[in-house]
Each structure stands twice: as structure tokens, then as C-alpha cells.
């Protein structure tokens, strides 16, 4: 379906699940290798991929220089949709892919995670139980959104699910790890937010000067592991020596 005058949304499902994410990954990989004529970029989300294109480049592309008797078939949107249909017919089946694994250290609780106690109490657990559950298992990055490099991460145990705050905070430090519903995520930059904050990582997720400014991407596997406050400070100092915002 169209999204404005220069983009197309491909809807793969109504449900957020791993199979849908696999299909999105297959399309994203294909577009990396075989970009559609006139394509500017694509954005993968939970159940969709949006393709942005330059209408003039689409019209002037060599693959679409045959004039049509029906003028509506010459609209950039129709041409792009034809390209998408051809792409889908050429796609391999969605299979288990080798995922990029990113390990993220987290200092839980204290000033870094002021809502850890709430999450524990909400679920009838001790704070150490929340830390153990959160740092035990593989997570999946479904999409990047909300803020530059912000990962929406699925696969968290329902045992530590918690509602968003009734009143969002106006400032959350970069690197803060939060929980909202059955999702977890990491704030890559200082920003307002309403997630329950349980810890902080010294790893910088948003690196604007790098060729790929987001450390994470859709389809990545995330593994959290706990570190002490002293380890956090050492890690932060080492990181600041090699990276700048």
C-alpha cells in the first residue's frame, strides 16, 4: 500500500512473531543485494517493510523505459509495486539464518535502575530474581525505532513483564535498560521515556560518526550479562577513550 507520494509499505502479517521477522530479514537481505530501481532506503518494522523511492529515478530507470498504453501503469508507485511483486517471486524461503550475536553488559539496580524494585514487587520476585531472569536467555531485535538506534527487543520472560510508567520521565540517560510490557530495550541517547528502568550499559548503541551508526539492527540476537558498578566505570572509561558521540 502507498505511504505518501514516494514510499510503499509491504505488510507481511498482522502478528508480531519470529516467523514474520524471518520473512522481513529475507526481504531486507535481498534489497541489500538487489535494490529496486530508484530505491532510496528501506525501513524494517515489526510486521512491515517500508520502501522509500525517488519517483523521477523510478520513471527514468532503464528497466521501465517501455511506454504503456495505460498511463496509470506508468505511475512510479505502480512501477515500484511491479518490482516488489517480481522481488517476492524471486525470494528464497524464510529459513533459520545465522544471526549476529551482541553481548551487552548491564549494571542493574541502584541509580542506574531505579525501577528494578518496582518490577520485582509487581511480579512477586526479589530484585536478584529479576536480574537473573533478564540476563538469562537470548533476545531478538525486532526493529529499530523511536530514537536513533533504539532496539525493540522481544523474547523476554513474562515473569518480569511490567507496565509502562503512568508518568514518563523527561530525561533518561543514554545506555539505560528498560522494560515495557513483555519487551525490553536500551535507550541509545538521552531522551524522555516511560519504560521501567532496571539498569544501564556502558556500551554505546548510537555511534553517529560510524559508517553504521546503530550498533544493533533488526534480526540481531542480544545477550545481557550483569556487571558491578566498578566494572561499569572501568568499561565506560575504556569505551570513552575509543568512541566519541
Tab-separated table of C-alpha atoms in Angstrom:
chain	number	residue	atom	x	y	z
A	1	UNK	CA	0.000	0.000	0.000
A	2	UNK	CA	1.193	3.589	-0.601
A	3	UNK	CA	2.608	5.746	2.184
A	4	UNK	CA	2.640	9.277	0.865
A	5	UNK	CA	3.856	10.001	-2.659
A	6	UNK	CA	7.232	8.277	-2.555
A	7	UNK	CA	7.047	5.160	-0.426
A	8	UNK	CA	5.410	1.740	-0.330
A	9	UNK	CA	4.538	-0.372	2.699
A	10	UNK	CA	4.825	-4.154	2.411
A	11	UNK	CA	2.616	-5.770	5.074
A	12	UNK	CA	3.727	-9.321	5.891
A	13	UNK	CA	1.495	-10.126	8.861
A	14	UNK	CA	-0.835	-8.741	11.490
A	15	UNK	CA	1.013	-10.586	14.254
A	16	UNK	CA	4.427	-9.912	15.787
A	17	UNK	CA	6.298	-13.210	15.789
A	18	UNK	CA	9.609	-14.795	14.846
A	19	UNK	CA	8.360	-16.180	11.520
A	20	UNK	CA	7.304	-12.716	10.375
A	21	UNK	CA	10.659	-11.331	11.455
A	22	UNK	CA	12.408	-14.026	9.414
A	23	UNK	CA	10.434	-13.018	6.310
A	24	UNK	CA	11.346	-9.379	6.884
A	25	UNK	CA	15.019	-10.339	7.225
A	26	UNK	CA	14.892	-12.240	3.924
A	27	UNK	CA	13.434	-9.211	2.117
A	28	UNK	CA	15.937	-6.861	3.768
A	29	UNK	CA	18.849	-9.070	2.719
A	30	UNK	CA	17.514	-9.234	-0.832
A	31	UNK	CA	17.138	-5.448	-1.032
A	32	UNK	CA	20.719	-5.046	0.204
A	33	UNK	CA	21.938	-7.123	-2.732
A	34	UNK	CA	19.287	-6.156	-5.307
A	35	UNK	CA	17.947	-2.646	-4.574
A	36	UNK	CA	14.868	-1.722	-6.580
A	37	UNK	CA	15.404	0.945	-9.271
A	38	UNK	CA	15.033	4.372	-7.655
A	39	UNK	CA	15.049	2.998	-4.108
A	40	UNK	CA	16.464	5.408	-1.509
A	41	UNK	CA	16.197	3.233	1.580
A	42	UNK	CA	14.037	0.673	3.319
A	43	UNK	CA	12.872	0.526	6.926
A	44	UNK	CA	12.052	-2.829	8.549
A	45	UNK	CA	9.495	-2.833	11.374
A	46	UNK	CA	7.598	-5.454	13.413
A	47	UNK	CA	5.353	-6.668	10.592
A	48	UNK	CA	6.207	-4.400	7.657
A	49	UNK	CA	8.979	-3.111	5.438
A	50	UNK	CA	8.622	0.402	4.030
A	51	UNK	CA	10.490	1.225	0.825
A	52	UNK	CA	11.242	4.865	0.030
A	53	UNK	CA	11.979	5.788	-3.571
A	54	UNK	CA	12.753	8.720	-5.872
A	55	UNK	CA	9.793	8.957	-8.321
A	56	UNK	CA	11.877	10.602	-11.048
A	57	UNK	CA	14.573	7.930	-10.839
A	58	UNK	CA	11.915	5.230	-10.986
A	59	UNK	CA	10.457	6.749	-14.160
A	60	UNK	CA	13.846	7.143	-15.791
A	61	UNK	CA	15.196	3.721	-14.853
A	62	UNK	CA	16.228	1.610	-17.809
A	63	UNK	CA	14.123	-1.280	-16.620
A	64	UNK	CA	10.967	0.775	-17.037
A	65	UNK	CA	11.526	2.615	-20.307
A	66	UNK	CA	8.773	0.807	-22.212
A	67	UNK	CA	5.798	3.073	-22.731
A	68	UNK	CA	2.420	1.758	-21.650
A	69	UNK	CA	-0.917	2.407	-23.273
A	70	UNK	CA	-2.416	2.772	-19.813
A	71	UNK	CA	-0.919	5.891	-18.230
A	72	UNK	CA	-1.732	4.719	-14.686
A	73	UNK	CA	0.713	1.856	-15.155
A	74	UNK	CA	3.440	4.452	-15.614
A	75	UNK	CA	2.979	5.960	-12.158
A	76	UNK	CA	6.093	5.462	-10.023
A	77	UNK	CA	4.010	3.677	-7.378
A	78	UNK	CA	2.775	1.096	-9.894
A	79	UNK	CA	6.268	0.553	-11.265
A	80	UNK	CA	7.686	0.027	-7.771
A	81	UNK	CA	4.853	-2.383	-6.923
A	82	UNK	CA	5.673	-4.359	-10.082
A	83	UNK	CA	9.268	-4.527	-8.901
A	84	UNK	CA	8.152	-5.708	-5.458
A	85	UNK	CA	5.985	-8.437	-6.998
A	86	UNK	CA	8.951	-9.642	-9.046
A	87	UNK	CA	11.195	-9.488	-5.985
A	88	UNK	CA	8.790	-11.584	-3.922
A	89	UNK	CA	8.644	-14.230	-6.629
A	90	UNK	CA	12.465	-14.418	-6.569
A	91	UNK	CA	12.825	-14.609	-2.793
A	92	UNK	CA	14.171	-17.740	-1.119
A	93	UNK	CA	12.062	-19.304	1.615
A	94	UNK	CA	12.452	-17.851	5.085
A	95	UNK	CA	14.825	-20.163	6.877
A	96	UNK	CA	16.787	-20.057	10.087
A	97	UNK	CA	19.609	-17.609	9.460
A	98	UNK	CA	22.871	-17.189	11.273
A	99	UNK	CA	22.212	-14.168	13.442
A	100	UNK	CA	24.667	-11.582	14.666
A	101	UNK	CA	25.076	-12.057	18.429
A	102	UNK	CA	25.726	-8.952	20.539
A	103	UNK	CA	26.527	-9.272	24.234
A	104	UNK	CA	25.559	-6.275	26.336
A	105	UNK	CA	26.885	-5.755	29.901
A	106	UNK	CA	24.392	-4.238	32.346
A	107	UNK	CA	24.830	-2.787	35.815
A	108	UNK	CA	21.455	-3.473	37.392
A	109	UNK	CA	19.619	-1.506	40.079
A	110	UNK	CA	20.729	1.454	42.174
A	111	UNK	CA	20.865	4.821	40.456
A	112	UNK	CA	21.211	3.037	37.116
A	113	UNK	CA	17.985	1.048	37.556
A	114	UNK	CA	15.598	2.939	39.852
A	115	UNK	CA	12.593	0.809	38.837
A	116	UNK	CA	14.171	-2.574	39.494
A	117	UNK	CA	12.363	-2.753	42.829
A	118	UNK	CA	9.015	-1.990	41.219
A	119	UNK	CA	9.478	-4.681	38.568
A	120	UNK	CA	10.361	-7.198	41.280
A	121	UNK	CA	7.420	-6.249	43.518
A	122	UNK	CA	4.997	-6.179	40.565
A	123	UNK	CA	5.891	-9.787	39.783
A	124	UNK	CA	6.263	-11.058	43.349
A	125	UNK	CA	10.009	-11.544	42.970
A	126	UNK	CA	13.229	-10.441	44.600
A	127	UNK	CA	15.414	-7.984	42.723
A	128	UNK	CA	18.081	-10.639	42.248
A	129	UNK	CA	15.465	-12.855	40.595
A	130	UNK	CA	14.673	-10.111	38.073
A	131	UNK	CA	18.373	-9.689	37.282
A	132	UNK	CA	18.844	-13.430	36.863
A	133	UNK	CA	15.844	-13.808	34.580
A	134	UNK	CA	16.636	-10.717	32.496
A	135	UNK	CA	20.263	-11.735	31.961
A	136	UNK	CA	19.484	-15.365	31.192
A	137	UNK	CA	18.437	-16.073	27.631
A	138	UNK	CA	18.685	-14.966	24.034
A	139	UNK	CA	16.669	-11.972	22.835
A	140	UNK	CA	15.699	-10.868	19.343
A	141	UNK	CA	15.836	-7.321	17.975
A	142	UNK	CA	12.587	-6.940	16.054
A	143	UNK	CA	13.093	-3.371	14.902
A	144	UNK	CA	14.933	-0.079	15.460
A	145	UNK	CA	12.737	2.940	16.132
A	146	UNK	CA	11.527	5.737	18.432
A	147	UNK	CA	15.047	7.206	18.718
A	148	UNK	CA	18.268	6.659	16.712
A	149	UNK	CA	19.466	3.132	17.447
A	150	UNK	CA	16.669	2.256	19.921
A	151	UNK	CA	16.107	-1.525	19.760
A	152	UNK	CA	12.695	-3.068	20.371
A	153	UNK	CA	13.758	-6.403	21.840
A	154	UNK	CA	11.472	-9.415	22.144
A	155	UNK	CA	11.829	-12.749	23.872
A	156	UNK	CA	11.746	-11.519	27.459
A	157	UNK	CA	10.187	-13.793	30.066
A	158	UNK	CA	6.642	-12.945	31.154
A	159	UNK	CA	7.861	-13.451	34.717
A	160	UNK	CA	9.386	-9.961	34.714
A	161	UNK	CA	6.906	-8.128	32.455
A	162	UNK	CA	5.821	-4.739	33.779
A	163	UNK	CA	3.580	-1.893	32.570
A	164	UNK	CA	4.929	1.445	31.422
A	165	UNK	CA	5.090	4.234	33.970
A	166	UNK	CA	1.933	6.301	34.357
A	167	UNK	CA	4.066	9.448	34.139
A	168	UNK	CA	7.036	9.269	31.721
A	169	UNK	CA	10.379	10.706	32.760
A	170	UNK	CA	11.559	13.771	30.868
A	171	UNK	CA	15.205	12.642	30.748
A	172	UNK	CA	16.597	9.119	30.630
A	173	UNK	CA	20.393	8.742	30.288
A	174	UNK	CA	21.869	7.020	27.259
A	175	UNK	CA	22.539	3.344	27.892
A	176	UNK	CA	19.648	2.843	30.312
A	177	UNK	CA	17.941	-0.550	30.061
A	178	UNK	CA	14.175	-0.654	30.442
A	179	UNK	CA	11.127	-2.911	30.428
A	180	UNK	CA	7.696	-2.170	28.954
A	181	UNK	CA	5.123	-4.951	28.851
A	182	UNK	CA	6.905	-8.082	27.641
A	183	UNK	CA	9.606	-6.125	25.818
A	184	UNK	CA	12.965	-4.848	26.915
A	185	UNK	CA	15.104	-2.175	25.317
A	186	UNK	CA	18.092	0.138	25.703
A	187	UNK	CA	17.911	3.920	25.395
A	188	UNK	CA	20.716	4.822	22.938
A	189	UNK	CA	20.591	8.565	23.600
A	190	UNK	CA	19.285	10.801	26.373
A	191	UNK	CA	15.572	11.093	25.760
A	192	UNK	CA	12.198	11.178	27.534
A	193	UNK	CA	10.589	7.795	28.087
A	194	UNK	CA	8.082	5.808	30.080
A	195	UNK	CA	9.703	2.382	30.400
A	196	UNK	CA	10.579	0.849	33.771
A	197	UNK	CA	14.327	1.352	34.231
A	198	UNK	CA	16.248	-1.632	35.614
A	199	UNK	CA	19.900	-0.926	34.773
A	200	UNK	CA	22.416	0.695	32.480
A	201	UNK	CA	25.066	-0.427	29.995
A	202	UNK	CA	28.382	1.345	29.317
A	203	UNK	CA	28.143	0.242	25.666
A	204	UNK	CA	27.183	2.989	23.222
A	205	UNK	CA	24.407	1.866	20.929
A	206	UNK	CA	24.276	5.032	18.813
A	207	UNK	CA	27.542	5.981	17.108
A	208	UNK	CA	26.745	8.772	14.619
A	209	UNK	CA	30.279	9.023	13.257
A	210	UNK	CA	30.499	5.345	12.313
A	211	UNK	CA	29.597	4.040	8.879
A	212	UNK	CA	26.802	2.083	10.558
A	213	UNK	CA	25.635	4.449	13.334
A	214	UNK	CA	23.440	1.893	15.111
A	215	UNK	CA	25.272	-0.889	16.954
A	216	UNK	CA	22.187	-3.104	16.657
A	217	UNK	CA	19.927	-3.961	13.755
A	218	UNK	CA	16.720	-5.899	13.249
A	219	UNK	CA	17.396	-9.628	13.454
A	220	UNK	CA	20.299	-9.408	15.903
A	221	UNK	CA	20.438	-11.739	18.900
A	222	UNK	CA	21.038	-9.953	22.217
A	223	UNK	CA	22.503	-11.441	25.368
A	224	UNK	CA	22.635	-9.365	28.554
A	225	UNK	CA	25.049	-10.107	31.362
A	226	UNK	CA	25.370	-8.398	34.768
A	227	UNK	CA	28.401	-6.359	35.825
A	228	UNK	CA	29.282	-4.493	39.008
A	229	UNK	CA	29.316	-0.720	39.357
A	230	UNK	CA	33.128	-0.808	39.446
A	231	UNK	CA	33.214	-2.850	36.239
A	232	UNK	CA	30.762	-0.381	34.708
A	233	UNK	CA	33.068	2.555	35.441
A	234	UNK	CA	36.114	0.740	34.051
A	235	UNK	CA	34.205	-0.258	30.927
A	236	UNK	CA	32.858	3.276	30.461
A	237	UNK	CA	36.330	4.795	30.735
A	238	UNK	CA	37.739	2.356	28.219
A	239	UNK	CA	34.842	2.943	25.842
A	240	UNK	CA	35.133	6.746	26.039
A	241	UNK	CA	38.783	6.517	25.003
A	242	UNK	CA	37.887	4.846	21.710
A	243	UNK	CA	34.485	6.303	20.847
A	244	UNK	CA	33.020	9.779	20.677
A	245	UNK	CA	29.441	10.890	20.127
